[in-house]
Short mmCIF file of C-alpha atoms in Angstrom, two decimals:
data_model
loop_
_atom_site.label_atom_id
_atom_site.label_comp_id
_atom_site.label_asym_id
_atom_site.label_seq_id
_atom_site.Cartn_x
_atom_site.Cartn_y
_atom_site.Cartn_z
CA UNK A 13 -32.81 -23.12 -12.31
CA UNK A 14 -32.91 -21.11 -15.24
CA UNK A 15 -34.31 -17.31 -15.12
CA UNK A 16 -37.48 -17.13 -17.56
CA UNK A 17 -36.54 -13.96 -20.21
CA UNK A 18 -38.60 -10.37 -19.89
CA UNK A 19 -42.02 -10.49 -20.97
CA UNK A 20 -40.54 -8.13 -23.86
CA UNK A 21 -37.80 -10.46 -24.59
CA UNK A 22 -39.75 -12.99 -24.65
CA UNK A 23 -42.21 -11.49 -27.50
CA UNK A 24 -38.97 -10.25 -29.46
CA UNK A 25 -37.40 -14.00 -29.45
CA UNK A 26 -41.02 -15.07 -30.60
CA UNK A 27 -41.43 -12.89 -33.52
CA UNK A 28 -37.96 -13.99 -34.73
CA UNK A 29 -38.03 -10.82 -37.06
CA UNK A 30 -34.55 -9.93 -39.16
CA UNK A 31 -33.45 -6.06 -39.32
CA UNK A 32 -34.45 -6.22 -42.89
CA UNK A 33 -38.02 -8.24 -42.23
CA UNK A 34 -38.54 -4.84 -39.79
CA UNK A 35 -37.42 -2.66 -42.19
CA UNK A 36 -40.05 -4.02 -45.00
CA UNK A 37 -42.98 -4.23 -42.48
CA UNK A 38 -41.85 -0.29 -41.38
CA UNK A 39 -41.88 0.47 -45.17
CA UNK A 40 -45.62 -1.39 -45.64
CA UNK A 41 -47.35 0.34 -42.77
CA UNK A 42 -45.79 3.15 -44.52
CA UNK A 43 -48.06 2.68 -47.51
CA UNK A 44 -50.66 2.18 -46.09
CA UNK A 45 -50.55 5.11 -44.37
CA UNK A 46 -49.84 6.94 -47.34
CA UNK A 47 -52.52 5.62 -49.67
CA UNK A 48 -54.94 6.06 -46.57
CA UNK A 49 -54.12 9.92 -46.48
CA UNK A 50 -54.37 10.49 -50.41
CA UNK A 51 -57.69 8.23 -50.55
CA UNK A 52 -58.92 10.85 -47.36
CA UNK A 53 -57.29 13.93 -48.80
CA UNK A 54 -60.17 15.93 -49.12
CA UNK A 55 -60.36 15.67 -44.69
CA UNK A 56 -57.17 15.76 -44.25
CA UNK A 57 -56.15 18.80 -46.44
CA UNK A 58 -59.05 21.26 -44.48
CA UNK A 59 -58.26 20.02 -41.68
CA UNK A 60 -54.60 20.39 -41.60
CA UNK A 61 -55.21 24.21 -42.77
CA UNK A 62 -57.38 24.81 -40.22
CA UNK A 63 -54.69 23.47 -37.63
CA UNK A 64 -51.84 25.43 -38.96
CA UNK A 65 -53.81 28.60 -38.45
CA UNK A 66 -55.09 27.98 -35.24
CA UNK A 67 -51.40 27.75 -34.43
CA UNK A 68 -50.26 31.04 -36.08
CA UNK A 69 -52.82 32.85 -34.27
CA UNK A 70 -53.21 31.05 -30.89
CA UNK A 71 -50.64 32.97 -29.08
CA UNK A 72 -53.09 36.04 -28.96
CA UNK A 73 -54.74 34.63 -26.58
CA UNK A 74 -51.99 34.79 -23.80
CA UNK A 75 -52.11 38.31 -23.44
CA UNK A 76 -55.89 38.44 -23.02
CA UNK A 77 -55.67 35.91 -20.24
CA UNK A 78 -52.84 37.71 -17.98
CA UNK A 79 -54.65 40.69 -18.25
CA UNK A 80 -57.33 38.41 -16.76
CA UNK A 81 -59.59 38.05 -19.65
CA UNK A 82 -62.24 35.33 -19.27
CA UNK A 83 -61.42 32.08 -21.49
CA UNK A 84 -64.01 32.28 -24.12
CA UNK A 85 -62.74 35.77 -25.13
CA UNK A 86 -59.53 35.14 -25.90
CA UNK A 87 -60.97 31.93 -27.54
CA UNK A 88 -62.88 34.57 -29.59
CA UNK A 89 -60.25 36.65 -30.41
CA UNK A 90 -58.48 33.59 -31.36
CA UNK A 91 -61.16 32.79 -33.68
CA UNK A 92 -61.30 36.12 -34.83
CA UNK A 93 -57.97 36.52 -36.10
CA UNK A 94 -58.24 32.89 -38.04
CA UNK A 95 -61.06 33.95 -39.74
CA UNK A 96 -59.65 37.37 -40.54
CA UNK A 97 -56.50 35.60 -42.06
CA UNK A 98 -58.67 33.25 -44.17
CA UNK A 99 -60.94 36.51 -45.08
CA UNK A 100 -58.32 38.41 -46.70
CA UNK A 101 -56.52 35.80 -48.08
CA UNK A 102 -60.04 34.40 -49.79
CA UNK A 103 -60.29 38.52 -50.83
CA UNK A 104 -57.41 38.63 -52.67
CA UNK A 105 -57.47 35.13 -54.48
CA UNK A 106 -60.76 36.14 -55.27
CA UNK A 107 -60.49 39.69 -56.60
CA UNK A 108 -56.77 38.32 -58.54
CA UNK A 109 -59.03 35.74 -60.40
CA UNK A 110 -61.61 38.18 -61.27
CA UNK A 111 -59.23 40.38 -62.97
CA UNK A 112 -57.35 37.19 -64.57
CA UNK A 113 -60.53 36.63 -66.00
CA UNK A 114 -60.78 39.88 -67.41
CA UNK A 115 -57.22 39.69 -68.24
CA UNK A 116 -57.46 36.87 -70.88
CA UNK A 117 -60.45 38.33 -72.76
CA UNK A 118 -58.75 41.72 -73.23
CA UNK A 119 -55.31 39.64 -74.38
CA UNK A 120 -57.26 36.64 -76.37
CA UNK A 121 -56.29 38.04 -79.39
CA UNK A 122 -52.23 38.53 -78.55
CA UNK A 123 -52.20 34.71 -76.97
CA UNK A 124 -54.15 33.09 -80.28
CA UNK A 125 -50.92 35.11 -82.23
CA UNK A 126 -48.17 34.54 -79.78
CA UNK A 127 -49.40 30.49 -79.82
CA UNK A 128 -49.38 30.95 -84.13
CA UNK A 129 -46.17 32.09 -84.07
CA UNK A 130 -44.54 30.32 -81.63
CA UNK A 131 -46.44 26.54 -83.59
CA UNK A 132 -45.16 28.59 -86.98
CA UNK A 133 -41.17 28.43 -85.49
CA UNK A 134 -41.83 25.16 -83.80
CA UNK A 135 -42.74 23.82 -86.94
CA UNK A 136 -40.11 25.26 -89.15
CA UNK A 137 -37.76 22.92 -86.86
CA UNK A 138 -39.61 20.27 -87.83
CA UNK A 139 -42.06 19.36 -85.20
CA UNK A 140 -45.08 17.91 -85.69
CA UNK A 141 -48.02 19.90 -83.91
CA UNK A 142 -50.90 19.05 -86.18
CA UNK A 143 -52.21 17.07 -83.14
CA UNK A 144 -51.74 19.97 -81.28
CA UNK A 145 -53.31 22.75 -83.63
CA UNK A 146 -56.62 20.33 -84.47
CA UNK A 147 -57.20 20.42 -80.67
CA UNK A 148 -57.18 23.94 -81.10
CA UNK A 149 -60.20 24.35 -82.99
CA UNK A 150 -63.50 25.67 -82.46
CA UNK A 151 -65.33 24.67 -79.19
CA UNK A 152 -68.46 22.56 -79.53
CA UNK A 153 -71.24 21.78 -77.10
CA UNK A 154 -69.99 19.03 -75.69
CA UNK A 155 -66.77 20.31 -74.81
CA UNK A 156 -68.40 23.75 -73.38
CA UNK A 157 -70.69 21.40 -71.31
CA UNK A 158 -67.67 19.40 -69.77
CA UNK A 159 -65.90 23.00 -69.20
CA UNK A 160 -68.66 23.66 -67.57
CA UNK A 161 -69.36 20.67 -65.47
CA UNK A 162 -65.57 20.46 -64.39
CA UNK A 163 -65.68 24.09 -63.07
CA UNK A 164 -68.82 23.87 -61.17
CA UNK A 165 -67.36 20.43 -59.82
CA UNK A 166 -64.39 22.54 -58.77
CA UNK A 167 -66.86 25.41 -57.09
CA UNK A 168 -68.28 23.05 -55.16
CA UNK A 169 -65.74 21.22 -53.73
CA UNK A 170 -63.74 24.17 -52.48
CA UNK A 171 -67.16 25.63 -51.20
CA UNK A 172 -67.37 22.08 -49.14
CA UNK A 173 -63.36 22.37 -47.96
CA UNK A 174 -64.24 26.22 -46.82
CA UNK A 175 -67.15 25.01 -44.52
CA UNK A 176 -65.22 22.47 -42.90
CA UNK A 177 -62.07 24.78 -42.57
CA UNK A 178 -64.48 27.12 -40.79
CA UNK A 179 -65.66 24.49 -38.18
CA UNK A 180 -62.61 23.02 -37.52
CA UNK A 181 -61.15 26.33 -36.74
CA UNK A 182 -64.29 26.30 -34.38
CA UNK A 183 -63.52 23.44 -32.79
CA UNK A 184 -59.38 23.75 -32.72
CA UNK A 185 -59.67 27.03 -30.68
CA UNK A 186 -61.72 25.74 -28.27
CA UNK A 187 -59.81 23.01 -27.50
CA UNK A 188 -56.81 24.78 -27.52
CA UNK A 189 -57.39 26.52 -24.85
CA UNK A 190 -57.46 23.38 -22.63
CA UNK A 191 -55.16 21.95 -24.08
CA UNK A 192 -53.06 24.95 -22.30
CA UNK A 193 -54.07 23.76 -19.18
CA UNK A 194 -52.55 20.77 -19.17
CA UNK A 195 -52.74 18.63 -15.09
CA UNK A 196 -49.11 18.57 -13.08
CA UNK A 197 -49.40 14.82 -12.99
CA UNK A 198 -49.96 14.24 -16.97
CA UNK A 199 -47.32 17.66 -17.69
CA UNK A 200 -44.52 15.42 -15.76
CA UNK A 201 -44.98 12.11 -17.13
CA UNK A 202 -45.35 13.20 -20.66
CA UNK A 203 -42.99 15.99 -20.47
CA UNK A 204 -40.73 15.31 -23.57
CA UNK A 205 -44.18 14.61 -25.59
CA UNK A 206 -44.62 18.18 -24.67
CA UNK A 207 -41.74 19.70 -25.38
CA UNK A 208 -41.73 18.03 -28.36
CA UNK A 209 -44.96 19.42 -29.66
CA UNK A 210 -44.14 23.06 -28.17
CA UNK A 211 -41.36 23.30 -30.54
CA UNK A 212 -43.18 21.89 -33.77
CA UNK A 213 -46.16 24.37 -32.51
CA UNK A 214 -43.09 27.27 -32.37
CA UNK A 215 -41.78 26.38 -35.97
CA UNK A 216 -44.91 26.63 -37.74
CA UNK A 217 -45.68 30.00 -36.45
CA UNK A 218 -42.16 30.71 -37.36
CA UNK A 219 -42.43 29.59 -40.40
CA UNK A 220 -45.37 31.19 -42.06
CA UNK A 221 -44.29 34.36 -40.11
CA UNK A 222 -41.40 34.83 -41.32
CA UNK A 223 -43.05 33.30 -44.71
CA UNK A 224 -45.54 36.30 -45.05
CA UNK A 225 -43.10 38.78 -44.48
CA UNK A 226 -40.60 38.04 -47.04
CA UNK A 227 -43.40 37.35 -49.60
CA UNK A 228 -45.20 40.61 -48.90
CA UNK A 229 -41.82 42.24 -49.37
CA UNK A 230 -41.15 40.33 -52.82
CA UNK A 231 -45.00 40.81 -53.91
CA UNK A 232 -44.33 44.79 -53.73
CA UNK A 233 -41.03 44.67 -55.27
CA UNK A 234 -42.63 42.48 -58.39
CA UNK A 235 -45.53 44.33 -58.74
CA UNK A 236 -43.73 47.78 -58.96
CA UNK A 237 -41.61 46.72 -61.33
CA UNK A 238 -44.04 44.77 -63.34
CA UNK A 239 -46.30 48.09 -63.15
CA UNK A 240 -43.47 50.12 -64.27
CA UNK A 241 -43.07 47.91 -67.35
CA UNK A 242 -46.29 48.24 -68.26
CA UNK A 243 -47.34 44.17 -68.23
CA UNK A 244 -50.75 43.74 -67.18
CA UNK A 245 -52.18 42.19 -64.29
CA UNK A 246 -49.12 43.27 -62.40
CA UNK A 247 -51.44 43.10 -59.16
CA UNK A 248 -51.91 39.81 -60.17
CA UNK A 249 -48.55 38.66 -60.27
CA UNK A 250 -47.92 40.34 -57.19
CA UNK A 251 -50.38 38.04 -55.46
CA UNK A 252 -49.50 35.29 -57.10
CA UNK A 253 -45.60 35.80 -56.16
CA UNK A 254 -46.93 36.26 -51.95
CA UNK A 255 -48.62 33.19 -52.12
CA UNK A 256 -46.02 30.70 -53.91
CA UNK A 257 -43.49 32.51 -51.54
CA UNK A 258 -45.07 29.77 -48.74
CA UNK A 259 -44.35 27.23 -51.20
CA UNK A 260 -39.99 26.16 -50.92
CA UNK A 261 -37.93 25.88 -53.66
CA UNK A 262 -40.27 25.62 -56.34
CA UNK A 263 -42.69 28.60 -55.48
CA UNK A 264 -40.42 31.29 -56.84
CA UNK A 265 -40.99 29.83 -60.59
CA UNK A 266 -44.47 29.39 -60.00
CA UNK A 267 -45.03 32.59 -59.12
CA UNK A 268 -42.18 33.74 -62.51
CA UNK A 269 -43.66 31.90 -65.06
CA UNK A 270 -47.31 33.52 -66.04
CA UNK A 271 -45.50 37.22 -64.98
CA UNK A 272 -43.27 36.33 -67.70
CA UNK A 273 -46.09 34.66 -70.31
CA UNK A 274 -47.98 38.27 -70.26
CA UNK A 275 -44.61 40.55 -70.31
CA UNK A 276 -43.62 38.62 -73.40
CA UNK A 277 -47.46 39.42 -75.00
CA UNK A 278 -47.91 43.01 -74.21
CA UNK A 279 -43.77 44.35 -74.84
CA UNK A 280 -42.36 41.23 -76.34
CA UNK A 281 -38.86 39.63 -75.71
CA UNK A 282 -36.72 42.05 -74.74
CA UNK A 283 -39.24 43.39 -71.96
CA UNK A 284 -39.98 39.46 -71.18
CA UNK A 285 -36.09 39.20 -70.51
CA UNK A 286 -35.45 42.06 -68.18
CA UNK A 287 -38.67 40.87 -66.12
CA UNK A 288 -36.67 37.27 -65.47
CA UNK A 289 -33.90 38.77 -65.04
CA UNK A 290 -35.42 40.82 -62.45
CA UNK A 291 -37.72 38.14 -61.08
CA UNK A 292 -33.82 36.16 -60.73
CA UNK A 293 -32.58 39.20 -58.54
CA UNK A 294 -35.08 39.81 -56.25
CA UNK A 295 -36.69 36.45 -55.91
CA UNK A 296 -33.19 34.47 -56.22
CA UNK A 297 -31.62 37.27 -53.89
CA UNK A 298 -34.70 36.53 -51.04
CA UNK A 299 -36.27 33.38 -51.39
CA UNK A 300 -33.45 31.08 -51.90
CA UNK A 301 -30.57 32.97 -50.18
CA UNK A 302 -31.49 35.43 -47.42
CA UNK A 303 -35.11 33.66 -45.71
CA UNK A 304 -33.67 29.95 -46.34
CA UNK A 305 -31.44 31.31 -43.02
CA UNK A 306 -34.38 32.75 -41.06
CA UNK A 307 -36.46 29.44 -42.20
CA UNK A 308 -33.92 27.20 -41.47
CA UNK A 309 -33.33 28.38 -38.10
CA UNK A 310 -37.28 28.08 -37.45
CA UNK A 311 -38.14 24.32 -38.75
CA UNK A 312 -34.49 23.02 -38.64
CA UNK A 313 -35.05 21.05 -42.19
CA UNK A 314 -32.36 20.19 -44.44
CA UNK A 315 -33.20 21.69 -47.65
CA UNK A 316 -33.30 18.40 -49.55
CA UNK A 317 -36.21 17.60 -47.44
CA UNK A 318 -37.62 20.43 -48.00
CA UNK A 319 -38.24 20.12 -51.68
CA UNK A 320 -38.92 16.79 -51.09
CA UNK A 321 -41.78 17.20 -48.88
CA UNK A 322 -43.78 19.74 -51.05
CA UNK A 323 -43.20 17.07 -53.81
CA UNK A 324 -44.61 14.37 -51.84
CA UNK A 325 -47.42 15.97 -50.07
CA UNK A 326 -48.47 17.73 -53.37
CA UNK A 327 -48.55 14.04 -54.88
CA UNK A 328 -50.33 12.81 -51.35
CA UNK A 329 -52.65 15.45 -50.95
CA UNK A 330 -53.10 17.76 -53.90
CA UNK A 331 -52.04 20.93 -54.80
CA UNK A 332 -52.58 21.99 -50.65
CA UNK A 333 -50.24 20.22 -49.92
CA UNK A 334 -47.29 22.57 -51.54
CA UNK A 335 -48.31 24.91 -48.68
CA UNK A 336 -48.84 22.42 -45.74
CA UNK A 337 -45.12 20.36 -47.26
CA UNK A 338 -43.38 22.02 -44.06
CA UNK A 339 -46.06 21.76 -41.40
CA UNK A 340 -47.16 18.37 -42.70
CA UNK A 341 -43.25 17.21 -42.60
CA UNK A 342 -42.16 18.59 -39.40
CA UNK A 343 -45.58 16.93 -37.83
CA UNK A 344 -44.46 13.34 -39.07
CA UNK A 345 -41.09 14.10 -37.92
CA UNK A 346 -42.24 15.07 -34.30
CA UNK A 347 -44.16 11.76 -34.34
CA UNK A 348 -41.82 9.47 -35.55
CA UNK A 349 -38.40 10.61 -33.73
CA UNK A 350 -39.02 13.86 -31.76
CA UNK A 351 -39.63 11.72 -28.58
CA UNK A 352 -37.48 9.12 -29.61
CA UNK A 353 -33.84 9.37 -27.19
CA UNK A 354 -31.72 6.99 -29.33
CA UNK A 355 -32.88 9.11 -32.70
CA UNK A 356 -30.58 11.80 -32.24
CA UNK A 357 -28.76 10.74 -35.40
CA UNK A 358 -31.83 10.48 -37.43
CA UNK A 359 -32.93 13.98 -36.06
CA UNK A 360 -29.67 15.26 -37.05
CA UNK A 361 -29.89 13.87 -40.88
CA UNK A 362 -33.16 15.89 -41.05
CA UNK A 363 -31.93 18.90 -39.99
CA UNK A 364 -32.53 19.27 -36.72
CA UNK A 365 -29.61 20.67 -34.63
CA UNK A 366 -31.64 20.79 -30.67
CA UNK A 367 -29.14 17.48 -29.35
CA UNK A 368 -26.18 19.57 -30.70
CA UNK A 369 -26.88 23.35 -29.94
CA UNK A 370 -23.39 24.53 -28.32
CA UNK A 371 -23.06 26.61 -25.04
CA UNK A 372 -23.43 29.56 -26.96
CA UNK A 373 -25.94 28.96 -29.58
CA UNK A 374 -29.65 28.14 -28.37
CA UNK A 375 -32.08 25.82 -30.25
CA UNK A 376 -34.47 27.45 -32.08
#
C-alpha cells in the first residue's frame, strides 16, 4: 500500500509552482508592500522615528532597575531622555532656520547678482535661459498666495508628525519595558526570534551613536573653519553638516553644497575653493573612511546597500527616510532572513559576517 505524502508535501505538489513562478509572486507581494508603505508614509515615517529613539535611549533604564528602581521610573526616565533628544534636536533645526531666514534677506542682493552673472556666462555659451530668467520675474498674488498655502500645508503636517512622534514614544516605552520581561516558556521557543531582534536593537543604538559622535566632531571642525573664513551662517552649516552626517554616502554633499553656495557669495571663488577643499579633507577623511569601519562593524551592511537603502526609502517614504535608510533596512533584513537557518549566504551578501565570525573575532 502506498504511503500518502506530508500534509506539506502534499500542498507543495498541489500548487505545482516553478522557482521562477515563486520568484515573481515573492517580487509582487513585494510591491505591494512597497506601494502600501509609500501610500501610509505619513504613519509609518513618525512612527519609525519614534521607535528608533526609544531604542537609543532604552538602555537607561537598566541601571535604574538594578538599583531597584520601580518600573514606571525608569519608564520615565526613558521617556525623558527621548523627549530631550527630540527637544534639542527640534532647538537647533529651529533656531538654524531662523537665522537662514535672516540669512537670505541680508544676502538677496549678492544671490540676484551671483544668479545674473552666472545666466550672463551661461548664456555667452550659448544656452538658452530665457525660460529660466521670465520665471524670474516679479512675484504676483497668486504666486505669493500658493507660497503661502504650500508653507502653511508644510507647518501643519510636521506639527501633525510631531504629535504622533510624541505618543508613540509614549506608548513604545511603556511597552518596552515588558517587552523585557519576556516568560521562560515563550524566551525558549522563540529564542533565535530573540536574538535576532537583540542584535538589530544593538545596531541601531550603535549606529546613531557612533553617528552623533562623528558628526558633532565634523560640525565643529566645519563651523570653525567656515567662521574663520568669514562665510556666513557658519552655525548653520555646522548644523546642517551634524545632521546629514546620519545620512550615508550622500549626506556629506548635502551638508557641502549650500556651505559652499554662501562662501562663493560673501569671498568669491577662491575662498569657495579652499572651503571644498576643506569640506573634502575633513568630511572625506571621517565620513567615508574612518566611521564607515566603526559603522560597519555596528549594522554589518555592505556599503552598496547602504546607499541603496537611503535611495529607496527616501523614494518610499520621503525625505525621513534618508535618516531611517539603515534602521528601516536592517529591520527588513531581520525579518526576512535573520531567523532564517539556510540564509546564511544571503546574510553574508548583505553584509552580515555573525555565521562567519572566527575564534578570535566576535560578532558585533
Amino acid at each position: 500500500m502506498t504511503t500518502p505524502p506530508p500534509p506539506a508535501a502534499g500542498l507543495a505538489s498541489r500548487a505545482g509552482l516553478s522557482p521562477a513562478t515563486r520568484v515573481l509572486l515573492t517580487l509582487a507581494a513585494a510591491v505591494v508592500v512597497v506601494v502600501g508603505f509609500s501610500l501610509g508614509k505619513s504613519i509609518i515615517g513618525p512612527f519609525a522615528l519614534a521607535a528608533v529613539i526609544v531604542i537609543i535611549v532604552h538602555p537607561l533604564r537598566h541601571p535604574l532597575e538594578r538599583r531597584g528602581a520601580p518600573r514606571w521610573l525608569a519608564t520615565a526616565a526613558v521617556l525623558v531622555a527621548a523627549y530631550a533628544i527630540l527637544a534639542v534636536m527640534g532647538a537647533l533645526i529651529l533656531l538654524a532656520a531662523t537665522q537662514f531666514v535672516a540669512l537670505l534677506k541680508q544676502n538677496s542682493g549678492e544671490v540676484s547678482s551671483t544668479i545674473d552673472s552666472l545666466t550672463g556666462a551661461l548664456g555667452g555659451l550659448g544656452f538658452d535661459l530665457s525660460s529660466l530668467t521670465a520665471s524670474g520675474g516679479p512675484l504676483d498674488t497668486s504666486t505669493l498666495v500658493s507660497a503661502a498655502a504650500s508653507v502653511g500645508s508644510a507647518v501643519a503636517s510636521t506639527a501633525t508628525a510631531f504629535f504622533f512622534i510624541l505618543v508613540y514614544i509614549i506608548f513604545m516605552g511603556a511597552d518596552a519595558a515588558r517587552y523585557g520581561e519576556i516568560p521562560p516558556a515563550l524566551a525558549r521557543a522563540k529564542a533565535s526570534t530573540i536574538s535576532s531582534l537583540q542584535h538589530y536593537s544593538s545596531g541601531v543604538r550603535r549606529y546613531f551613536v557612533v553617528s552623533a559622535i562623528f558628526g558633532l566632531i565634523v560640525a565643529i571642525l566645519d563651523g570653525l573653519l567656515l567662521w574663520a573664513l568669514g562665510v556666513p551662517g557658519a552655525f548653520i552649516w555646522a548644523v546642517l553638516a551634524f545632521v546629514t552626517n546620519f545620512i550615508p554616502n550622500i549626506g556629506f554633499v548635502l551638508g557641502l553644497v549650500p556651505a559652499a553656495v554662501f562662501a562663493l557669495l560673501s569671498g568669491g571663488w577662491v575662498v569657495a575653493l579652499i572651503v571644498v577643499v576643506a569640506y573634502c579633507v575633513i568630511n572625506a577623511l571621517l565620513q567615508e573612511v574612518v566611521q564607515p569601519k566603526f559603522v560597519s562593524d555596528a549594522v554589518d551592511l555592505s556599503l552598496t546597500l547602504t546607499f541603496a537603502s537611503v535611495v529607496f526609502w527616501v523614494a518610499v517614504i520621503g525625505p525621513i527616510g534618508a535618516l531611517l535608510a539603515i534602521p528601516l533596512t536592517l529591520l527588513l533584513r531581520e525579518i526576512v532572513i535573520g531567523t532564517d537557518p539556510g540564509a546564511s549566504w544571503s546574510r553574508w551578501l548583505t553584509g552580515d559576517n555573525r555565521d562567519f565570525a572566527t575564534p578570535g573575532q566576535t560578532a558585533a
